[in-house]
PDB file of C-alpha atoms and ligand atoms in Angstrom:
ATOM      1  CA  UNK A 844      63.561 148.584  36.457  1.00  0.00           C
ATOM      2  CA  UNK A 845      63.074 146.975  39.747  1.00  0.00           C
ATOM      3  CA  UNK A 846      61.648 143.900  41.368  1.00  0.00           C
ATOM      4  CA  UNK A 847      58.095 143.313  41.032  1.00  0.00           C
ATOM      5  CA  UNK A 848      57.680 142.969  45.254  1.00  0.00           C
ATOM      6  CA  UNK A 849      59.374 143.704  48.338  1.00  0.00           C
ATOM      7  CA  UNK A 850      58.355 140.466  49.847  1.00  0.00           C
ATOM      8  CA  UNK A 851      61.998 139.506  50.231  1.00  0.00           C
ATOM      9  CA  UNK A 852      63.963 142.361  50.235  1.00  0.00           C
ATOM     10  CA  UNK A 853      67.068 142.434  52.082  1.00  0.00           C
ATOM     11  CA  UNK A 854      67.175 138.611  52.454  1.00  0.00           C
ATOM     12  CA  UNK A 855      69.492 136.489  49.914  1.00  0.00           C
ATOM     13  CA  UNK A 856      69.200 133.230  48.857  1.00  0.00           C
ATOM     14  CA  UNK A 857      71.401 130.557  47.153  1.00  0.00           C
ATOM     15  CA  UNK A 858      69.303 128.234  44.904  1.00  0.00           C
ATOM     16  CA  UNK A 859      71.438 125.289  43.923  1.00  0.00           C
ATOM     17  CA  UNK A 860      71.196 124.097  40.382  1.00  0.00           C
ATOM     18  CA  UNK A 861      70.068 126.978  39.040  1.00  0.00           C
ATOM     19  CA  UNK A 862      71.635 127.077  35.826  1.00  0.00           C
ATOM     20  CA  UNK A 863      69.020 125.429  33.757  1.00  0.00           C
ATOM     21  CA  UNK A 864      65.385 123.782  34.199  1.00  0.00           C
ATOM     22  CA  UNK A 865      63.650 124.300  37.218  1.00  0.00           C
ATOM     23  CA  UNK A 866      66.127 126.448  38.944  1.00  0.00           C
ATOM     24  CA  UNK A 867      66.211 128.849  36.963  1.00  0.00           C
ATOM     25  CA  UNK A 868      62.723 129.921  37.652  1.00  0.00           C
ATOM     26  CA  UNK A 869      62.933 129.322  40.925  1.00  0.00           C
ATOM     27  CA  UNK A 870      65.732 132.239  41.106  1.00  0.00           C
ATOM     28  CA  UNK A 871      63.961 134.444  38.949  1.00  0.00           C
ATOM     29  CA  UNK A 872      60.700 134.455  41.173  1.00  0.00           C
ATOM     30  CA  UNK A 873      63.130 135.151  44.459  1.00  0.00           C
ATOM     31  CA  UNK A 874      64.835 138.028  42.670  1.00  0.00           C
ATOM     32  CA  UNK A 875      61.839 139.793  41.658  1.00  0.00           C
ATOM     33  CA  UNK A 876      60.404 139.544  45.293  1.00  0.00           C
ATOM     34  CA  UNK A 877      63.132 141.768  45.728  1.00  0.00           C
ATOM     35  CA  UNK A 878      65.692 138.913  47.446  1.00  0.00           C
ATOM     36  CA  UNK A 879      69.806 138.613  46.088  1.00  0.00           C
ATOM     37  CA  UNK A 880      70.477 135.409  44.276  1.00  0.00           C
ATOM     38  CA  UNK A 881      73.080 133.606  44.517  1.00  0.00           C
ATOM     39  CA  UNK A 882      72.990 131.635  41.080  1.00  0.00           C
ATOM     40  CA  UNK A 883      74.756 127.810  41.426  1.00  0.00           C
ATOM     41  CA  UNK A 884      75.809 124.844  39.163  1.00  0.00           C
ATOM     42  CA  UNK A 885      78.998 123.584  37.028  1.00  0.00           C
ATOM     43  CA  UNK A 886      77.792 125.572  33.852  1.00  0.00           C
ATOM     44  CA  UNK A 887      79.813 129.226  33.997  1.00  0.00           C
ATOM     45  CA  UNK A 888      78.300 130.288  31.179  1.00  0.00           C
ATOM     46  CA  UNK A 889      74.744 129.220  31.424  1.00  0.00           C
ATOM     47  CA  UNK A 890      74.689 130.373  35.406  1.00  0.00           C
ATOM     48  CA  UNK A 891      76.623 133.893  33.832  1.00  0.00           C
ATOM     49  CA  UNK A 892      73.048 133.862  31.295  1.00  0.00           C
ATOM     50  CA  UNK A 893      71.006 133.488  34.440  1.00  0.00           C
ATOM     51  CA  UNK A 894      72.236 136.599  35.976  1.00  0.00           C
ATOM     52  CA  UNK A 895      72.185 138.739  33.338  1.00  0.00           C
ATOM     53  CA  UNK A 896      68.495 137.575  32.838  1.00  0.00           C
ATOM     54  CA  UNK A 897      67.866 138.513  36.380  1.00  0.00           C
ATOM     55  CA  UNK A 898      69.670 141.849  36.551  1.00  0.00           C
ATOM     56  CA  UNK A 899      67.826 143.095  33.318  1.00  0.00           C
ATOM     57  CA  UNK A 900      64.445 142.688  35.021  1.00  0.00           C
ATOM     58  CA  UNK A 901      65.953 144.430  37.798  1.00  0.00           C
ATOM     59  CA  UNK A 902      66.651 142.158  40.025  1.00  0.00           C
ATOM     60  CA  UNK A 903      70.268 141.495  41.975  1.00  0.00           C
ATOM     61  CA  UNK A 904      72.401 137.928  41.482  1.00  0.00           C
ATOM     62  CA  UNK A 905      75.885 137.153  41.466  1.00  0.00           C
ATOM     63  CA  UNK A 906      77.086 133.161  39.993  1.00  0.00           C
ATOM     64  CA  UNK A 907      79.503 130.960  41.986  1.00  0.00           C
ATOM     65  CA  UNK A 908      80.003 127.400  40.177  1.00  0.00           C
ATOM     66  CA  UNK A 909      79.710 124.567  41.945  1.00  0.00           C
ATOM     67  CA  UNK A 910      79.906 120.741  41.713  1.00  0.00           C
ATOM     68  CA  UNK A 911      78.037 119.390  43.880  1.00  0.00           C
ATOM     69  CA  UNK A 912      78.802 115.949  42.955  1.00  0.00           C
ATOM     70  CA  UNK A 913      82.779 116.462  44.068  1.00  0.00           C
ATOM     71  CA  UNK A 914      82.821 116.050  47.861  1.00  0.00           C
ATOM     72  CA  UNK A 915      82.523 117.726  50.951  1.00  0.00           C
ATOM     73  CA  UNK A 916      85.352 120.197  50.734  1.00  0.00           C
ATOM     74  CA  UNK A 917      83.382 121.692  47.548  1.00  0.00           C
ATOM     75  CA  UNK A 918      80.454 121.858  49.072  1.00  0.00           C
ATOM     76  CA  UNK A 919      81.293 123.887  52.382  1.00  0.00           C
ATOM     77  CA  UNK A 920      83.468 126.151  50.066  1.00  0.00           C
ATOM     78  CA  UNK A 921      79.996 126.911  47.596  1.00  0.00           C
ATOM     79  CA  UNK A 922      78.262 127.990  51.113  1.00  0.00           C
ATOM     80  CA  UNK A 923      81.219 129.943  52.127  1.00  0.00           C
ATOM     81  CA  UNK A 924      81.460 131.927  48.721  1.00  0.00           C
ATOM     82  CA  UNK A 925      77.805 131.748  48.295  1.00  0.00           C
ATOM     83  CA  UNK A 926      77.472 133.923  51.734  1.00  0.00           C
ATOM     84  CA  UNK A 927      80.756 136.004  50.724  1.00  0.00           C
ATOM     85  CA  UNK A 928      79.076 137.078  47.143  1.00  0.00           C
ATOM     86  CA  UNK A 929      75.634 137.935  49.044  1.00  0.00           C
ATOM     87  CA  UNK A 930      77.345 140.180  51.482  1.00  0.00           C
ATOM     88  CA  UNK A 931      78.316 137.729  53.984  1.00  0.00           C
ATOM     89  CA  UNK A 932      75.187 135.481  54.718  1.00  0.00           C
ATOM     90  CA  UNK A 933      72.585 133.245  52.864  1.00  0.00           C
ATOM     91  CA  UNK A 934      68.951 133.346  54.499  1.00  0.00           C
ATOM     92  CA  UNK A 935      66.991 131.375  52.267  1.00  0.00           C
ATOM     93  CA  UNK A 936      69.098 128.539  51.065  1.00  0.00           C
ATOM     94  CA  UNK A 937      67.202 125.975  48.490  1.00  0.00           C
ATOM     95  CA  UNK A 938      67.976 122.763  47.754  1.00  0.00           C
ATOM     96  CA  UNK A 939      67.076 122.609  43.957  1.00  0.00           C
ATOM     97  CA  UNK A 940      69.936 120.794  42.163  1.00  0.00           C
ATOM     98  CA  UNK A 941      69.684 116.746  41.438  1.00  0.00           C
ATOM     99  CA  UNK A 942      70.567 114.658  39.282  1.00  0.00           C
ATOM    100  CA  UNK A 943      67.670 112.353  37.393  1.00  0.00           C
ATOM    101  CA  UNK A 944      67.630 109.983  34.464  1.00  0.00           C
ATOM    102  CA  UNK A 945      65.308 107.713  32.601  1.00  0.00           C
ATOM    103  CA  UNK A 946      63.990 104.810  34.674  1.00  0.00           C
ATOM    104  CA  UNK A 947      66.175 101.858  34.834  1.00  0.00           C
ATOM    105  CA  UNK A 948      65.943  98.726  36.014  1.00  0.00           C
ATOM    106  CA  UNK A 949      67.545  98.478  39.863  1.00  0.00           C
ATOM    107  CA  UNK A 950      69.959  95.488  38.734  1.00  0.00           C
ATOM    108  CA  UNK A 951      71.376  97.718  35.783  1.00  0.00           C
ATOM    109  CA  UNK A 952      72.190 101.009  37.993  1.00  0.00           C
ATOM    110  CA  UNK A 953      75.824 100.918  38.018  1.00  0.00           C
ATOM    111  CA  UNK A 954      77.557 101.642  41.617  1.00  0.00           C
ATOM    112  CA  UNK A 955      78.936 104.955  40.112  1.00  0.00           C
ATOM    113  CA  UNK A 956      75.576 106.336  39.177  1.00  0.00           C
ATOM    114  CA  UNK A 957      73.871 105.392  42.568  1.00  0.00           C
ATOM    115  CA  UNK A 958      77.155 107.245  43.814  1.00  0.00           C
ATOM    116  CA  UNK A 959      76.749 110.430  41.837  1.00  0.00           C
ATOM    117  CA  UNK A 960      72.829 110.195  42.714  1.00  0.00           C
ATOM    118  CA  UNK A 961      73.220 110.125  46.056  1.00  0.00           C
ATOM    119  CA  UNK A 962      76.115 113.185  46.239  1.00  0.00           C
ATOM    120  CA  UNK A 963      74.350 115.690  44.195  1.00  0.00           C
ATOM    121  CA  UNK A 964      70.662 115.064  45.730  1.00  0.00           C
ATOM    122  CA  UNK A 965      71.387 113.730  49.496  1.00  0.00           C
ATOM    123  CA  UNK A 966      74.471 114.203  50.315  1.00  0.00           C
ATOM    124  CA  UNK A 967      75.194 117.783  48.885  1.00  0.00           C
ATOM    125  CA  UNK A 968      71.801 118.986  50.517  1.00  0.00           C
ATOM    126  CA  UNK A 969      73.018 117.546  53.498  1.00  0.00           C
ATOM    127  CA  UNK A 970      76.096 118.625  53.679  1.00  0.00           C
ATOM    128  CA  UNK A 971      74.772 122.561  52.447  1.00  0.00           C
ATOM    129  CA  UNK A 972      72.205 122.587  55.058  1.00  0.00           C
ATOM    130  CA  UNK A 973      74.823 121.335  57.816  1.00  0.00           C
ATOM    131  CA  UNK A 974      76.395 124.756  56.991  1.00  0.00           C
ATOM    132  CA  UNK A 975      73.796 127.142  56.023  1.00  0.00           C
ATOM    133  CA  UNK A 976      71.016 126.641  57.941  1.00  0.00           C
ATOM    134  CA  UNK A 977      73.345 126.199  61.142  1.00  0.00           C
ATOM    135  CA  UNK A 978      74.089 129.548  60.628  1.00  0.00           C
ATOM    136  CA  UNK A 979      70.555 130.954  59.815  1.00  0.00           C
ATOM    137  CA  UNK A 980      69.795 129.057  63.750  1.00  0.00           C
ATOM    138  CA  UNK A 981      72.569 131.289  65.439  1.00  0.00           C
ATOM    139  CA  UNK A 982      71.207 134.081  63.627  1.00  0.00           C
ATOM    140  CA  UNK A 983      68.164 133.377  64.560  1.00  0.00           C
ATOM    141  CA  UNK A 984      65.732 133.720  61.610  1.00  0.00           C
ATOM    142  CA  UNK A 985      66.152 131.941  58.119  1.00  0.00           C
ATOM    143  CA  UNK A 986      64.611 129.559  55.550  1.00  0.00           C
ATOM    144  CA  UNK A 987      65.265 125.797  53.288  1.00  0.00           C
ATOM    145  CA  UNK A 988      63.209 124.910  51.288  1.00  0.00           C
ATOM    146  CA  UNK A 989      63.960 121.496  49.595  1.00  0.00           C
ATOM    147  CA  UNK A 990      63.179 120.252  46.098  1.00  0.00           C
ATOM    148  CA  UNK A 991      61.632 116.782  46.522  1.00  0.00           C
ATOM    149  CA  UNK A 992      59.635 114.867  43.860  1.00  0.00           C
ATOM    150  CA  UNK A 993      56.568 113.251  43.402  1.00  0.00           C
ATOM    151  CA  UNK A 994      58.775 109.954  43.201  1.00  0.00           C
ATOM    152  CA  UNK A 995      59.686 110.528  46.677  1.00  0.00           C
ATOM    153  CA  UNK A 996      55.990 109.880  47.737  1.00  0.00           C
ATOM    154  CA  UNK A 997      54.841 106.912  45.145  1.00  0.00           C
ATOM    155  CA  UNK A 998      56.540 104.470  44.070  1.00  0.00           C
ATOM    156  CA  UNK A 999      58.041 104.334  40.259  1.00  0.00           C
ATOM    157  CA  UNK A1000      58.618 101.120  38.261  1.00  0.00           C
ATOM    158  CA  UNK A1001      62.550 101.265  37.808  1.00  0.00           C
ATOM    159  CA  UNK A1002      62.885 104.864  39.607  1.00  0.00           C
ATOM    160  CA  UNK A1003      64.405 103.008  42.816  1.00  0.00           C
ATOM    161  CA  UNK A1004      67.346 104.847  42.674  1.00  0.00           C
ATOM    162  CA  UNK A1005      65.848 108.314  42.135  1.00  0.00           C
ATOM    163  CA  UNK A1006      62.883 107.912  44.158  1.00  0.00           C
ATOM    164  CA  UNK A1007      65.106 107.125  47.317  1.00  0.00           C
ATOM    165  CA  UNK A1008      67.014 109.767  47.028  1.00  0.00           C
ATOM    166  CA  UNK A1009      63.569 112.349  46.621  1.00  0.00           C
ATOM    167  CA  UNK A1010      62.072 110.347  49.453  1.00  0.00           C
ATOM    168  CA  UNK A1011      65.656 110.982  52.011  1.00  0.00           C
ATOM    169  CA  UNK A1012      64.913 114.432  51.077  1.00  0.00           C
ATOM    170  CA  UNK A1013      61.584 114.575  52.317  1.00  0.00           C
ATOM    171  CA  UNK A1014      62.401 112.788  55.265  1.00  0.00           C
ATOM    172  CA  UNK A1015      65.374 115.356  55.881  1.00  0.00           C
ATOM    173  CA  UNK A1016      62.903 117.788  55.623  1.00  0.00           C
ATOM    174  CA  UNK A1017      60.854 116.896  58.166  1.00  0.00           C
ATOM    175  CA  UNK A1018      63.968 116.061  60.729  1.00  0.00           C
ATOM    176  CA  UNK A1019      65.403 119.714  60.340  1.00  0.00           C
ATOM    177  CA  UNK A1020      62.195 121.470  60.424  1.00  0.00           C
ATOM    178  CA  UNK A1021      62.401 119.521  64.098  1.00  0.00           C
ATOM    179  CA  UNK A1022      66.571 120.149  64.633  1.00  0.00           C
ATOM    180  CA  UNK A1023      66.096 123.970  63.463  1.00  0.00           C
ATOM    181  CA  UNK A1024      62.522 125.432  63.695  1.00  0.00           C
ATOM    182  CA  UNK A1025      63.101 126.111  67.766  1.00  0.00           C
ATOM    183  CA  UNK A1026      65.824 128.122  66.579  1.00  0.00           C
ATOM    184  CA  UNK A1027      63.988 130.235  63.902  1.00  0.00           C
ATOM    185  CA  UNK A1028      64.779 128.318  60.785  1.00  0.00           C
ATOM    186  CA  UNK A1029      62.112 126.912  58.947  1.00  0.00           C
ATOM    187  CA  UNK A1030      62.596 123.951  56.753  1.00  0.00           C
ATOM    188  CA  UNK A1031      59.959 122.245  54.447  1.00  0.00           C
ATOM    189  CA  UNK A1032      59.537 121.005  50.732  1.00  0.00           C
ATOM    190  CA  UNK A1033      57.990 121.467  47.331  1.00  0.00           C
ATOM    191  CA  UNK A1034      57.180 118.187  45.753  1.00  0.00           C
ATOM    192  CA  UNK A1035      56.721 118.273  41.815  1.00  0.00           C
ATOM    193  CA  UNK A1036      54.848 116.622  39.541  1.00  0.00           C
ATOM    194  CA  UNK A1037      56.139 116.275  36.101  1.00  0.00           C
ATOM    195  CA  UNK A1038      57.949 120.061  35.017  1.00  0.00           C
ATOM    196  CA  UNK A1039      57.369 121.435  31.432  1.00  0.00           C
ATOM    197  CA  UNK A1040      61.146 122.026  31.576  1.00  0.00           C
ATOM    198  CA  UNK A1041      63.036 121.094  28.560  1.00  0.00           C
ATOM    199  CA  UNK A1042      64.399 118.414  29.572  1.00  0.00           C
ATOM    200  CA  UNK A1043      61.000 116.794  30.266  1.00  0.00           C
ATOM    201  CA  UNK A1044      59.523 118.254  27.014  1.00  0.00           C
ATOM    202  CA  UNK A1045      61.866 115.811  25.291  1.00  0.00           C
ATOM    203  CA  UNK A1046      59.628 112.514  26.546  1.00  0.00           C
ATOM    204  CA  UNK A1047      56.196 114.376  27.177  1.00  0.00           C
ATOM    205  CA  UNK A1048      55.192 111.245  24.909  1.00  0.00           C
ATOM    206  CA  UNK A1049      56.144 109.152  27.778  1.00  0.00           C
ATOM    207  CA  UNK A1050      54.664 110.628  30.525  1.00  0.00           C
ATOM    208  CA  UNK A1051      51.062 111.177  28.410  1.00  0.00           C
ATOM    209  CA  UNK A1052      49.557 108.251  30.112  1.00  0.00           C
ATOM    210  CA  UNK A1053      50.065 109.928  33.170  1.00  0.00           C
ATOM    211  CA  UNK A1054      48.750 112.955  32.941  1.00  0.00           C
ATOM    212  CA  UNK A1055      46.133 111.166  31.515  1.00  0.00           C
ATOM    213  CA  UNK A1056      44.408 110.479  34.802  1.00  0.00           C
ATOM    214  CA  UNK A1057      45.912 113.217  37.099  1.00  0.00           C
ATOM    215  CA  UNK A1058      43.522 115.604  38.130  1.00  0.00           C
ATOM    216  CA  UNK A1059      44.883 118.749  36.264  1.00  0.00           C
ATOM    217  CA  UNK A1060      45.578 116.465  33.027  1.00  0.00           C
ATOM    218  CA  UNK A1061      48.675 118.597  32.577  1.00  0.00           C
ATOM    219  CA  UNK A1062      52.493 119.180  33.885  1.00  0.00           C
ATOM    220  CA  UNK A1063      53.328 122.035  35.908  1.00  0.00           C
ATOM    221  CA  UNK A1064      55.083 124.908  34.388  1.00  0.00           C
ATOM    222  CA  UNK A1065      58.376 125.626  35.685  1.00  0.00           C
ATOM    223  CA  UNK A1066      57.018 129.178  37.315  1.00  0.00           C
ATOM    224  CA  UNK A1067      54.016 127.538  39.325  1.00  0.00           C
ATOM    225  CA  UNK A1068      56.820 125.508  40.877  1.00  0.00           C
ATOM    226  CA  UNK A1069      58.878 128.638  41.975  1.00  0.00           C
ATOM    227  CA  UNK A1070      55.423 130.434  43.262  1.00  0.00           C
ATOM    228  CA  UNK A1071      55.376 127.686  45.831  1.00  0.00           C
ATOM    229  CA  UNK A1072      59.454 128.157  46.928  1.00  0.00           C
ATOM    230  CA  UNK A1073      58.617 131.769  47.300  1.00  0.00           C
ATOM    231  CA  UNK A1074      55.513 130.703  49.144  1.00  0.00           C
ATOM    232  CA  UNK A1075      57.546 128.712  51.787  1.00  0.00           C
ATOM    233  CA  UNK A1076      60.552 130.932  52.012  1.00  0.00           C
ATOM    234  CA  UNK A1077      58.662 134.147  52.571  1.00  0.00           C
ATOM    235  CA  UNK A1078      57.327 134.631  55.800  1.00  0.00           C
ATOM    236  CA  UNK A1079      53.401 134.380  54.589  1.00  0.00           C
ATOM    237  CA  UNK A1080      54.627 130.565  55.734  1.00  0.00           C
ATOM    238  CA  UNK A1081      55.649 131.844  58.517  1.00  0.00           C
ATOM    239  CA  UNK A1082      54.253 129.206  60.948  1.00  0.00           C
ATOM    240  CA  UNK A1083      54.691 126.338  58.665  1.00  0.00           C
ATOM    241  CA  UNK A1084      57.383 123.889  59.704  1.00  0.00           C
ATOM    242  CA  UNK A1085      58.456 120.028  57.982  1.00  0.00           C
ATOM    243  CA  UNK A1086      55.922 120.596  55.572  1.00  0.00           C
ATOM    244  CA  UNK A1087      56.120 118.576  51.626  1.00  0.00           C
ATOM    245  CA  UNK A1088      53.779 120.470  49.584  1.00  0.00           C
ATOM    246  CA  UNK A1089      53.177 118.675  46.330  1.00  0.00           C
ATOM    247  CA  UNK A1090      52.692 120.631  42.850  1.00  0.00           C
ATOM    248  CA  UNK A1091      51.621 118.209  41.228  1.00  0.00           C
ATOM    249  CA  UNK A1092      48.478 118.614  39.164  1.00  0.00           C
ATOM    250  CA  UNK A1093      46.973 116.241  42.151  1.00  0.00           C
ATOM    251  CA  UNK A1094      49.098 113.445  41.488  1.00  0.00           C
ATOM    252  CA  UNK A1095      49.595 112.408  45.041  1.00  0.00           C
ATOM    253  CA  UNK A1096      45.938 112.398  45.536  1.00  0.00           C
ATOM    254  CA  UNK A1097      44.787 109.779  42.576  1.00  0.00           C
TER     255      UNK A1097
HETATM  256  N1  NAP B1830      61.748 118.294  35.908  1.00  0.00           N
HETATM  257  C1  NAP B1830      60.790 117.647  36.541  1.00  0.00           C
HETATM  258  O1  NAP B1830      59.783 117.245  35.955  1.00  0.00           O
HETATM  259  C2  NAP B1830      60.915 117.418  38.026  1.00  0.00           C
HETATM  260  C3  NAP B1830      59.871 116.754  38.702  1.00  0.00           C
HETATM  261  C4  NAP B1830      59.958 116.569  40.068  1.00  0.00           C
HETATM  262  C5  NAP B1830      61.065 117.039  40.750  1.00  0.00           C
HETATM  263  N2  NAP B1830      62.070 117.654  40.069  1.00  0.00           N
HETATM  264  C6  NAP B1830      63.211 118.154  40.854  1.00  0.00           C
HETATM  265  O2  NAP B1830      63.412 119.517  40.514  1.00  0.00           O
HETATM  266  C7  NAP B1830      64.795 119.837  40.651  1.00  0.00           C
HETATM  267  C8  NAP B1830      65.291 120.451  39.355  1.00  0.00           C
HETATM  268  O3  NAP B1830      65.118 119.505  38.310  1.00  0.00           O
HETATM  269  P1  NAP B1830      65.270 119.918  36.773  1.00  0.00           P
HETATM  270  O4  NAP B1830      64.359 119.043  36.015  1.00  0.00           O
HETATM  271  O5  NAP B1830      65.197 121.373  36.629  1.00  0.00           O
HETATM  272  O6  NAP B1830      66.764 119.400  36.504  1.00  0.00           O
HETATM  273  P2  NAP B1830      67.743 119.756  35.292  1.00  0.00           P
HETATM  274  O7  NAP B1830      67.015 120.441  34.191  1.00  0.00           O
HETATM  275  O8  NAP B1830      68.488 118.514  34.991  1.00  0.00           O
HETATM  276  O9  NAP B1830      68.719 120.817  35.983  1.00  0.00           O
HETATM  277  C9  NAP B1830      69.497 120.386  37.025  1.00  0.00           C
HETATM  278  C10 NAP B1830      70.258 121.545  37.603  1.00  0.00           C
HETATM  279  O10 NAP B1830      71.102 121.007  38.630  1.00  0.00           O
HETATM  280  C11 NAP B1830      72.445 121.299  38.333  1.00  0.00           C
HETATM  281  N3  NAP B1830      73.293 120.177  38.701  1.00  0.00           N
HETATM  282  C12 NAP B1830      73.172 118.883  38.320  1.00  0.00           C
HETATM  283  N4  NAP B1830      74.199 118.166  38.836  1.00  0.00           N
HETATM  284  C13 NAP B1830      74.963 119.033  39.533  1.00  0.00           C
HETATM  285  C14 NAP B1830      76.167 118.907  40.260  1.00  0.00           C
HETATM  286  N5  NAP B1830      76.825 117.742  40.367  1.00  0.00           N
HETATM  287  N6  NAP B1830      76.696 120.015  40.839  1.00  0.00           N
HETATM  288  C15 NAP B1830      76.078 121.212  40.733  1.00  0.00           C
HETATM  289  N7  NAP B1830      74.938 121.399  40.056  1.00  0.00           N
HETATM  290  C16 NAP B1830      74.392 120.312  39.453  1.00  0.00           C
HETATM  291  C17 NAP B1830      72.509 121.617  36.844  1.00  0.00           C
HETATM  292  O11 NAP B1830      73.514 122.597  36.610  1.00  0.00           O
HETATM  293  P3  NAP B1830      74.924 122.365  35.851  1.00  0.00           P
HETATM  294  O12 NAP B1830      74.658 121.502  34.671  1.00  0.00           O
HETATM  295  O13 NAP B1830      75.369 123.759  35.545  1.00  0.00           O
HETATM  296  O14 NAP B1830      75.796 121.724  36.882  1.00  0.00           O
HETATM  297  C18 NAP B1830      71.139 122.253  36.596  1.00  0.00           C
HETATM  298  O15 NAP B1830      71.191 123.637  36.901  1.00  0.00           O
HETATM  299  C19 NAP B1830      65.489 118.531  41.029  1.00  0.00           C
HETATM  300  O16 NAP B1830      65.618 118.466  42.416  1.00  0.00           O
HETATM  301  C20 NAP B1830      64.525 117.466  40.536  1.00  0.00           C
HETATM  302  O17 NAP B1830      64.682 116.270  41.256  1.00  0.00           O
HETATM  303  C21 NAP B1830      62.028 117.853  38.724  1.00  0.00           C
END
């Protein structure tokens, strides 16, 4: 077997998080445009699943674990491997991995969770992009595309914590399309809706009054997410710089 399109091949990508949930689509749709994935998280075994998955459709990926949530040291040594296990550089890096909860009141958010919130989706992305995309700009050519959030463009009753850290993202988004695009990097966003991914299955009950009076009346799947990372890290976006595109069912626009 082989991948379904050539769109991206002989680029490779790292796609943090991509272990489980949304990730895990989102490397599935840049393997079978033909691109090497390098599959990230904590999870060995889920991230070995995720792999396998991709190399039976035909498709190229090695794992390197990662947590993203342990410092700066970890962090530069995921984008050393990650470019070491794709052959020695990553072109398309995405910023996918976060960590979310239910909503909670700002007063209750303990100082280690705002800590860990802030490492794994601001800090780590930072950090990652620091490394990655520097290189991509002495190379000359390369992609991010970060995983933002509807949250990061409304505001949530007792999302504070999440929502700031969604709307830094989209903000660093914007600053590096600025700091990198002269130099051939491109850098925008894909901001979600609500994802049929397990996790959210679990409290589709909650979120019913929602999608209640959102313009599609639905969540996203997990693959109409990915379609849009392709769409931004292939080069049919290839004059489209700082941009947040939402997938959202319309959300943003009600
Ligand atoms: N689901 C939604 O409805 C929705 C909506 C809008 C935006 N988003 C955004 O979409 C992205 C993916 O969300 P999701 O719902 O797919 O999340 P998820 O199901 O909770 O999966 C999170 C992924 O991130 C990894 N991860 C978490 N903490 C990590 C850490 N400290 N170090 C390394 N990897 C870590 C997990 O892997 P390990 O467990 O292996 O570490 C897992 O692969 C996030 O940026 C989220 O903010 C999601």
């Amino acid at each position: 077997m082989s991948p379904k399109s050539t769109r991206l091949q002989g680029r490779t990508t790292l796609v943090t998080g991509s272990t489980g949930g949304l990730g895990v689509a989102i490397a599935k749709a840049l393997a079978a445009e033909g691109a090497f994935v390098v599959v990230s998280g904590r999870n060995k075994e889920r991230g070995d699943v995720v792999v396998a998955e991709i190399r039976a459709a035909g498709g190229r990926a090695e794992f390197v674990a990662a947590d993203l949530g342990a410092g700066a040291d970890e962090v530069r040594r995921l984008a050393r491997e990650a470019a070491a296990a794709a052959g020695g550089q990553i072109d398309i890096l995405v910023n996918n991995a976060a960590v979310w909860g239910m909503p909670e009141p700002t007063a209750e958010v303990s100082e280690r969770v705002l800590l860990e919130s802030y490492r794994a989706n601001v800090i780590a992305p930072f950090l990652l992009t620091g490394e990655l995309a520097a290189a991509m700009a002495e190379r000359g050519t390369g992609a991010v595309v970060n995983i933002g959030s509807i949250n990061g463009l409304i505001g949530g009753d007792q999302s504070a914590l999440y929502s700031s850290t969604k709307a830094a993202v989209h903000s660093l988004t914007k600053s590096w399309a600025v700091e990198y695009g002269p130099r051939g990097v491109r850098v925008n966003a894909v901001a979600p809706g609500p994802i049929a991914t397990e996790r959210v299955v679990d409290i589709a009950d909650e979120l019913a009054p929602v999608l209640a009076r959102i313009p599609s009346r639905r969540m996203s799947t997990p693959e109409e997410v990915a379609a849009a990372v392709v769409f931004l890290a292939a080069d049919d976006a290839a004059n489209i710089h700082g941009a947040v595109l939402s997938v959202d069912g319309g959300w943003a626009a009600v």
